[in-house]
mmCIF file of C-alpha atoms in Angstrom:
data_model
loop_
_atom_site.group_PDB
_atom_site.id
_atom_site.type_symbol
_atom_site.label_atom_id
_atom_site.label_comp_id
_atom_site.label_asym_id
_atom_site.label_seq_id
_atom_site.Cartn_x
_atom_site.Cartn_y
_atom_site.Cartn_z
ATOM 1 C CA MET A 1 24.327 -22.302 -4.694
ATOM 2 C CA LYS A 2 24.462 -20.598 -1.782
ATOM 3 C CA LEU A 3 22.054 -18.058 -0.425
ATOM 4 C CA PHE A 4 22.475 -15.759 3.505
ATOM 5 C CA TYR A 5 18.593 -15.758 4.856
ATOM 6 C CA ALA A 6 16.091 -15.334 7.326
ATOM 7 C CA LYS A 7 12.804 -16.487 7.389
ATOM 8 C CA ALA A 8 10.571 -13.168 7.840
ATOM 9 C CA SER A 9 12.081 -11.453 5.116
ATOM 10 C CA PRO A 10 10.112 -10.784 2.584
ATOM 11 C CA PHE A 11 12.640 -10.189 -0.688
ATOM 12 C CA VAL A 12 14.073 -13.651 0.628
ATOM 13 C CA ARG A 13 11.039 -15.551 0.319
ATOM 14 C CA LYS A 14 10.143 -13.949 -2.967
ATOM 15 C CA VAL A 15 14.019 -16.066 -4.483
ATOM 16 C CA LEU A 16 12.694 -18.650 -2.647
ATOM 17 C CA VAL A 17 9.012 -19.439 -4.203
ATOM 18 C CA VAL A 18 10.830 -18.479 -7.721
ATOM 19 C CA ALA A 19 13.488 -20.981 -6.863
ATOM 20 C CA HIS A 20 10.030 -23.356 -5.664
ATOM 21 C CA GLU A 21 8.374 -22.885 -8.773
ATOM 22 C CA LEU A 22 11.411 -23.620 -11.056
ATOM 23 C CA GLY A 23 12.357 -26.554 -9.236
ATOM 24 C CA LEU A 24 15.778 -25.088 -8.277
ATOM 25 C CA ALA A 25 14.553 -25.374 -4.623
ATOM 26 C CA ASP A 26 17.297 -28.095 -3.712
ATOM 27 C CA ARG A 27 19.970 -26.486 -5.668
ATOM 28 C CA ILE A 28 20.068 -23.590 -3.144
ATOM 29 C CA GLU A 29 22.072 -23.728 0.364
ATOM 30 C CA LEU A 30 19.981 -22.005 3.515
ATOM 31 C CA LEU A 31 23.002 -19.404 5.291
ATOM 32 C CA PRO A 32 21.498 -18.900 8.499
ATOM 33 C CA THR A 33 22.030 -14.602 8.714
ATOM 34 C CA ALA A 34 21.239 -12.061 12.047
ATOM 35 C CA ALA A 35 21.024 -9.653 9.343
ATOM 36 C CA HIS A 36 20.134 -6.124 11.168
ATOM 37 C CA PRO A 37 19.806 -2.477 9.672
ATOM 38 C CA ILE A 38 22.292 -1.434 11.823
ATOM 39 C CA ASN A 39 23.868 -3.899 14.319
ATOM 40 C CA ARG A 40 25.469 -5.030 10.709
ATOM 41 C CA ASP A 41 25.868 -9.109 10.447
ATOM 42 C CA ALA A 42 29.647 -9.135 9.465
ATOM 43 C CA GLY A 43 29.104 -12.062 6.998
ATOM 44 C CA ILE A 44 27.030 -11.448 5.206
ATOM 45 C CA VAL A 45 29.241 -7.280 4.530
ATOM 46 C CA ALA A 46 32.115 -9.876 3.523
ATOM 47 C CA GLN A 47 29.757 -10.824 0.856
ATOM 48 C CA ASN A 48 28.041 -7.929 -0.197
ATOM 49 C CA PRO A 49 28.402 -4.335 0.969
ATOM 50 C CA LEU A 50 24.823 -3.822 2.159
ATOM 51 C CA GLY A 51 25.039 -6.005 4.051
ATOM 52 C CA GLN A 52 21.322 -7.325 3.252
ATOM 53 C CA VAL A 53 19.319 -10.070 2.354
ATOM 54 C CA PRO A 54 18.381 -12.825 0.260
ATOM 55 C CA THR A 55 22.531 -12.654 -1.200
ATOM 56 C CA LEU A 56 23.406 -15.373 -3.292
ATOM 57 C CA LEU A 57 26.399 -17.213 -3.828
ATOM 58 C CA LEU A 58 27.331 -18.729 -7.260
ATOM 59 C CA ASP A 59 29.110 -21.983 -7.366
ATOM 60 C CA ASP A 60 31.934 -20.020 -9.064
ATOM 61 C CA GLY A 61 31.821 -17.292 -6.507
ATOM 62 C CA THR A 62 29.602 -14.697 -8.289
ATOM 63 C CA VAL A 63 27.977 -12.738 -5.300
ATOM 64 C CA LEU A 64 24.099 -11.571 -6.812
ATOM 65 C CA ALA A 65 22.674 -9.206 -4.538
ATOM 66 C CA ASP A 66 19.303 -8.353 -4.417
ATOM 67 C CA SER A 67 15.907 -9.737 -4.679
ATOM 68 C CA ARG A 68 15.354 -8.410 -8.009
ATOM 69 C CA VAL A 69 18.663 -9.582 -9.520
ATOM 70 C CA ILE A 70 18.847 -13.191 -8.070
ATOM 71 C CA CYS A 71 14.984 -13.678 -9.280
ATOM 72 C CA GLU A 72 15.854 -12.725 -12.469
ATOM 73 C CA TYR A 73 19.335 -15.106 -12.651
ATOM 74 C CA LEU A 74 17.669 -18.364 -11.516
ATOM 75 C CA ASP A 75 14.500 -17.611 -13.624
ATOM 76 C CA HIS A 76 17.506 -17.672 -16.795
ATOM 77 C CA LEU A 77 18.156 -20.347 -15.054
ATOM 78 C CA GLY A 78 15.455 -22.345 -15.472
ATOM 79 C CA GLN A 79 13.914 -21.288 -18.007
ATOM 80 C CA GLY A 80 10.971 -20.613 -16.034
ATOM 81 C CA GLY A 81 9.899 -16.895 -18.388
ATOM 82 C CA PHE A 82 9.496 -15.044 -15.470
ATOM 83 C CA PHE A 83 10.120 -12.060 -16.789
ATOM 84 C CA PRO A 84 9.573 -11.478 -19.681
ATOM 85 C CA ALA A 85 11.175 -10.490 -23.114
ATOM 86 C CA PRO A 86 12.772 -7.194 -23.640
ATOM 87 C CA GLY A 87 9.177 -5.045 -24.701
ATOM 88 C CA PRO A 88 6.094 -3.673 -23.526
ATOM 89 C CA ALA A 89 5.416 -6.769 -21.325
ATOM 90 C CA ARG A 90 8.820 -6.770 -20.297
ATOM 91 C CA TRP A 91 8.703 -3.257 -18.794
ATOM 92 C CA ALA A 92 5.161 -3.889 -17.453
ATOM 93 C CA ALA A 93 6.468 -6.575 -15.207
ATOM 94 C CA LEU A 94 9.373 -4.705 -13.800
ATOM 95 C CA THR A 95 6.762 -1.757 -13.065
ATOM 96 C CA ALA A 96 4.954 -4.307 -11.089
ATOM 97 C CA GLN A 97 7.733 -5.775 -9.332
ATOM 98 C CA THR A 98 8.432 -2.636 -8.596
ATOM 99 C CA ILE A 99 5.384 -1.290 -7.194
ATOM 100 C CA GLY A 100 5.265 -5.282 -5.077
ATOM 101 C CA ASP A 101 9.135 -4.328 -3.685
ATOM 102 C CA GLY A 102 8.113 -0.044 -2.593
ATOM 103 C CA LEU A 103 5.320 -2.121 -0.253
ATOM 104 C CA LEU A 104 7.390 -4.331 0.919
ATOM 105 C CA ASP A 105 9.818 -1.143 1.418
ATOM 106 C CA ALA A 106 7.206 0.246 3.253
ATOM 107 C CA ALA A 107 6.906 -2.047 5.760
ATOM 108 C CA LEU A 108 9.664 -2.608 6.668
ATOM 109 C CA LEU A 109 10.555 0.643 6.734
ATOM 110 C CA CYS A 110 7.165 1.179 9.528
ATOM 111 C CA VAL A 111 8.170 -2.452 11.366
ATOM 112 C CA TYR A 112 11.786 -0.747 11.701
ATOM 113 C CA GLU A 113 10.525 2.584 13.208
ATOM 114 C CA THR A 114 8.385 0.728 16.098
ATOM 115 C CA ARG A 115 11.253 -2.500 16.540
ATOM 116 C CA VAL A 116 14.511 -0.976 16.091
ATOM 117 C CA ARG A 117 13.798 2.447 16.885
ATOM 118 C CA GLN A 118 13.672 3.676 20.889
ATOM 119 C CA GLU A 119 10.539 4.606 21.675
ATOM 120 C CA THR A 120 11.192 8.654 22.048
ATOM 121 C CA GLU A 121 13.250 8.904 18.638
ATOM 122 C CA ARG A 122 10.214 7.308 16.234
ATOM 123 C CA SER A 123 8.110 9.339 14.057
ATOM 124 C CA PRO A 124 4.309 8.633 14.060
ATOM 125 C CA ALA A 125 4.316 10.936 11.402
ATOM 126 C CA TRP A 126 7.292 8.844 9.255
ATOM 127 C CA VAL A 127 5.181 5.831 9.909
ATOM 128 C CA SER A 128 1.871 7.782 9.129
ATOM 129 C CA GLY A 129 3.642 8.477 5.526
ATOM 130 C CA GLN A 130 5.253 4.439 4.589
ATOM 131 C CA ARG A 131 1.307 3.555 4.912
ATOM 132 C CA GLU A 132 0.215 6.027 2.860
ATOM 133 C CA LYS A 133 2.668 4.000 0.132
ATOM 134 C CA ILE A 134 1.470 0.692 1.579
ATOM 135 C CA ALA A 135 -2.449 1.708 1.524
ATOM 136 C CA ASP A 136 -1.136 3.460 -2.753
ATOM 137 C CA ALA A 137 0.496 0.209 -4.015
ATOM 138 C CA LEU A 138 -2.978 -2.328 -3.104
ATOM 139 C CA GLY A 139 -4.280 0.112 -4.622
ATOM 140 C CA ARG A 140 -2.604 -0.764 -8.064
ATOM 141 C CA ILE A 141 -2.459 -4.051 -6.799
ATOM 142 C CA GLU A 142 -6.202 -4.401 -6.113
ATOM 143 C CA ALA A 143 -6.932 -2.561 -9.190
ATOM 144 C CA ALA A 144 -4.515 -5.494 -11.251
ATOM 145 C CA ALA A 145 -6.138 -8.756 -9.155
ATOM 146 C CA PRO A 146 -9.182 -8.996 -11.046
ATOM 147 C CA GLU A 147 -7.497 -9.791 -14.342
ATOM 148 C CA PHE A 148 -4.516 -12.583 -12.124
ATOM 149 C CA GLY A 149 -6.266 -15.853 -12.599
ATOM 150 C CA GLU A 150 -3.921 -18.153 -12.707
ATOM 151 C CA ARG A 151 -0.858 -16.110 -13.958
ATOM 152 C CA VAL A 152 2.488 -17.022 -11.703
ATOM 153 C CA ASP A 153 5.406 -14.110 -12.633
ATOM 154 C CA ILE A 154 7.365 -11.723 -11.124
ATOM 155 C CA ALA A 155 4.851 -9.944 -10.697
ATOM 156 C CA THR A 156 2.135 -12.074 -9.079
ATOM 157 C CA ILE A 157 4.998 -13.970 -7.204
ATOM 158 C CA THR A 158 5.814 -10.126 -5.582
ATOM 159 C CA TYR A 159 2.808 -9.278 -4.732
ATOM 160 C CA GLY A 160 1.574 -12.669 -2.902
ATOM 161 C CA CYS A 161 5.029 -12.074 -0.766
ATOM 162 C CA GLY A 162 4.025 -8.592 -0.363
ATOM 163 C CA LEU A 163 0.733 -9.524 0.694
ATOM 164 C CA GLY A 164 1.878 -12.578 2.568
ATOM 165 C CA TYR A 165 4.348 -10.008 4.668
ATOM 166 C CA LEU A 166 1.576 -7.503 5.639
ATOM 167 C CA ASP A 167 -0.873 -10.807 7.288
ATOM 168 C CA LEU A 168 2.671 -11.744 9.422
ATOM 169 C CA ARG A 169 3.527 -7.929 10.254
ATOM 170 C CA LEU A 170 1.090 -5.485 9.779
ATOM 171 C CA PRO A 171 -2.372 -7.490 10.657
ATOM 172 C CA ASP A 172 -3.740 -3.917 11.950
ATOM 173 C CA LEU A 173 -4.076 -2.962 8.161
ATOM 174 C CA GLY A 174 -6.841 -5.216 7.300
ATOM 175 C CA TRP A 175 -5.762 -5.288 3.526
ATOM 176 C CA ARG A 176 -8.681 -7.613 3.493
ATOM 177 C CA GLU A 177 -11.530 -5.200 3.614
ATOM 178 C CA ARG A 178 -9.614 -2.090 1.166
ATOM 179 C CA ALA A 179 -8.987 -5.065 -1.467
ATOM 180 C CA PRO A 180 -11.540 -7.303 -1.574
ATOM 181 C CA ALA A 181 -10.486 -8.902 -5.043
ATOM 182 C CA ALA A 182 -6.712 -9.047 -4.248
ATOM 183 C CA ALA A 183 -8.064 -11.248 -1.441
ATOM 184 C CA GLN A 184 -9.908 -13.135 -3.201
ATOM 185 C CA TRP A 185 -6.695 -14.159 -5.488
ATOM 186 C CA PHE A 186 -4.627 -13.858 -2.999
ATOM 187 C CA ALA A 187 -6.400 -17.082 -1.140
ATOM 188 C CA ARG A 188 -6.069 -19.670 -4.097
ATOM 189 C CA PHE A 189 -2.295 -17.450 -4.812
ATOM 190 C CA GLY A 190 -1.421 -18.429 -1.242
ATOM 191 C CA ASP A 191 -2.287 -21.802 -1.520
ATOM 192 C CA ARG A 192 0.201 -22.784 -3.993
ATOM 193 C CA PRO A 193 2.911 -24.861 -3.145
ATOM 194 C CA SER A 194 6.107 -22.893 -2.762
ATOM 195 C CA MET A 195 3.712 -20.274 -1.513
ATOM 196 C CA GLN A 196 3.342 -22.818 2.044
ATOM 197 C CA ALA A 197 6.987 -23.947 1.876
ATOM 198 C CA THR A 198 8.229 -20.831 2.057
ATOM 199 C CA ARG A 199 5.409 -18.712 4.786
ATOM 200 C CA PRO A 200 7.562 -17.158 7.509
ATOM 201 C CA GLU A 201 5.829 -19.171 11.273
#
């Protein structure tokens, strides 16, 4: 398998954490990219018209796009059980994943607004709106964190990658002060070998 990859991407990290947890990381060749929202990487676009990372190329030529699809494929391949079978537990896990991904989307949009757009094109109201989404998603994680324990599933992996990305790109948010229960959980979860192996520098 080959993965179009950018080390700072939290969505790539989510895929790699799943791969490490399942013992599949050594089966994935990482293809470094220049993924960018404006100057799109033609190498990715040739396989995925959205030009986004992560994009996974299977050995039979199949292309899988989007971290949600790739993570579920890897979970199936490694028989990990990170995605519950159809039923209430599955819908709850997928909803939690969506909330975590939404936090990441909002954080990425904040980064793009300040790093990609010219200063005269930036919208403080836009950034404020995205930060509100982050705060609200963080509130949901904070409420759920006391029940996480040592759980490792698609919900906790997504949340862990989300909180790690806030540390990397939006440290001024001070999320730990807003979410002490989540911070206490993340201190343990972030020490997992899978999280340490995928930590962006």
